[in-house]
Amino acid sequence: MSIVEFLSSIVPFTQNELNDIQGHFKKESVPKNQILVHQGAICKTLYFMEQGMGRSFYTKENGKEITQWFFGVGKFMTSADSFFQQTPSLYNLEVLVDSVVFSISKEDMDQLFAKYHKMEKLGRLVTTEMLTKIVNKLNAIQFQTAKERYDYMLAEFPDIAHQVPLGYIASYLGMTQETLSRIRK
Amino acid sequence: MSIVEFLSSIVPFTQNELNDIQGHFKKESVPKNQILVHQGAICKTLYFMEQGMGRSFYTKENGKEITQWFFGVGKFMTSADSFFQQTPSLYNLEVLVDSVVFSISKEDMDQLFAKYHKMEKLGRLVTTEMLTKIVNKLNAIQFQTAKERYDYMLAEFPDIAHQVPLGYIASYLGMTQETLSRIRK
DNA sequence: GATTTCCTTTGACCTATATCAAAAAAGGGG
DNA sequence: CCCCTTTTTTGATATAGGTCAAAGGAAATC
């Protein structure tokens, strides 16, 4: 899914607007395992995942990695907090397979928000959708058994669930890899 | 904090705009324990808490109530999902003490979003802030001990933490009332 | 002020999941 | 195709927090 298709699917931009907006995005190929943003750095770029997949994760004091979110095709990938408030990112942003992304800087994005009311609306809608998803995850984590949480994962990220190491999923779901391994049977 | 003060603190509206916007909100006094939205109903109204406090909660099959969020002075109170997507609410919305709210309907809100680019921006910013807070709660729930979670609660809702029944807080934090009681010592 | 209802604490026991350790399986590069 | 690394599975043991039950306190109602 191209960024133009994505934008159009949410808010009805004119062709001219789409051209202008698209001009602010830069298409990039990113090789597997590349880190787009490091924990502690300020995230200056928003990415749209055209092809591939990624995750955000942080490293605990004990060195263990905790996956915080997965990003599939057709999603915006960023450390939302860090990008929008320009504060140090709590997470690393990593591409999990060879991917193609469209990137845009904070300044350009702000410009688009300011220029197009419709873009601001799109921003609001996308943020609302993200909010809903996080609430879903929260409910899963807080009130469901390990087994049910895995089912939630399969439902939320069907395409991703079978393509990443078990440990990534386990930490995303707030359980150990051993537990997840036992559950899958 | 009045709604006008709140709006102005986020986006610089003109006096005319503020007057127009304020005209769409209705001031209401709501008595303690009143339910503003019932689980399963579509939430048609957004509330701004001028005075008082509230919570969202749902009732599990076994009859137990789970608090999902607390709303203090100067916050918007709604079942975000239900309000923005007009889908059945997963939660009840309840006022915990005698309160004063400003209410606005979905239609009026959409009108304001459409009329004022700045309002759309405000919507985006408020949603982003909420997103950040939910992520914080998620981290607390997922990776912290019961003791640390209580500390998070005290930090996030200092004014509310000491004014509501222990059970409300316990379920919000994903633990039993007994556990929370033991922790507080 | 007494009574009833609600809220909080305490105690004994239990269970899901964590931890630690190691074996088994899968995958990738030369 | 083999070796080395990474990932997954399995086993044994430990523990935070849950569950159930009941006693104390507090506070609303009459």
mmCIF file of C-alpha atoms in Angstrom, chain A residues 117 124, chain B residues 20-21 24 104-117 119-120:
data_model
loop_
_atom_site.group_PDB
_atom_site.id
_atom_site.type_symbol
_atom_site.label_atom_id
_atom_site.label_comp_id
_atom_site.label_asym_id
_atom_site.label_seq_id
_atom_site.Cartn_x
_atom_site.Cartn_y
_atom_site.Cartn_z
ATOM 1 C CA HIS A 117 -6.888 21.208 7.820
ATOM 2 C CA ARG A 124 -6.244 13.098 14.735
ATOM 3 C CA ASP B 20 -18.570 30.388 19.543
ATOM 4 C CA ILE B 21 -16.993 27.212 20.830
ATOM 5 C CA HIS B 24 -21.702 24.569 21.970
ATOM 6 C CA ILE B 104 -20.971 18.608 23.975
ATOM 7 C CA SER B 105 -22.614 16.253 21.490
ATOM 8 C CA LYS B 106 -20.743 14.294 18.849
ATOM 9 C CA GLU B 107 -22.453 16.299 16.109
ATOM 10 C CA ASP B 108 -21.480 19.636 17.619
ATOM 11 C CA MET B 109 -17.968 18.443 18.193
ATOM 12 C CA ASP B 110 -17.650 17.308 14.579
ATOM 13 C CA GLN B 111 -18.996 20.659 13.500
ATOM 14 C CA LEU B 112 -16.351 22.427 15.517
ATOM 15 C CA PHE B 113 -13.651 20.154 14.139
ATOM 16 C CA ALA B 114 -14.833 20.935 10.618
ATOM 17 C CA LYS B 115 -15.207 24.651 11.207
ATOM 18 C CA TYR B 116 -11.946 25.334 12.997
ATOM 19 C CA HIS B 117 -8.631 23.962 11.877
ATOM 20 C CA MET B 119 -10.017 22.775 16.955
ATOM 21 C CA GLU B 120 -8.899 19.825 14.909
#
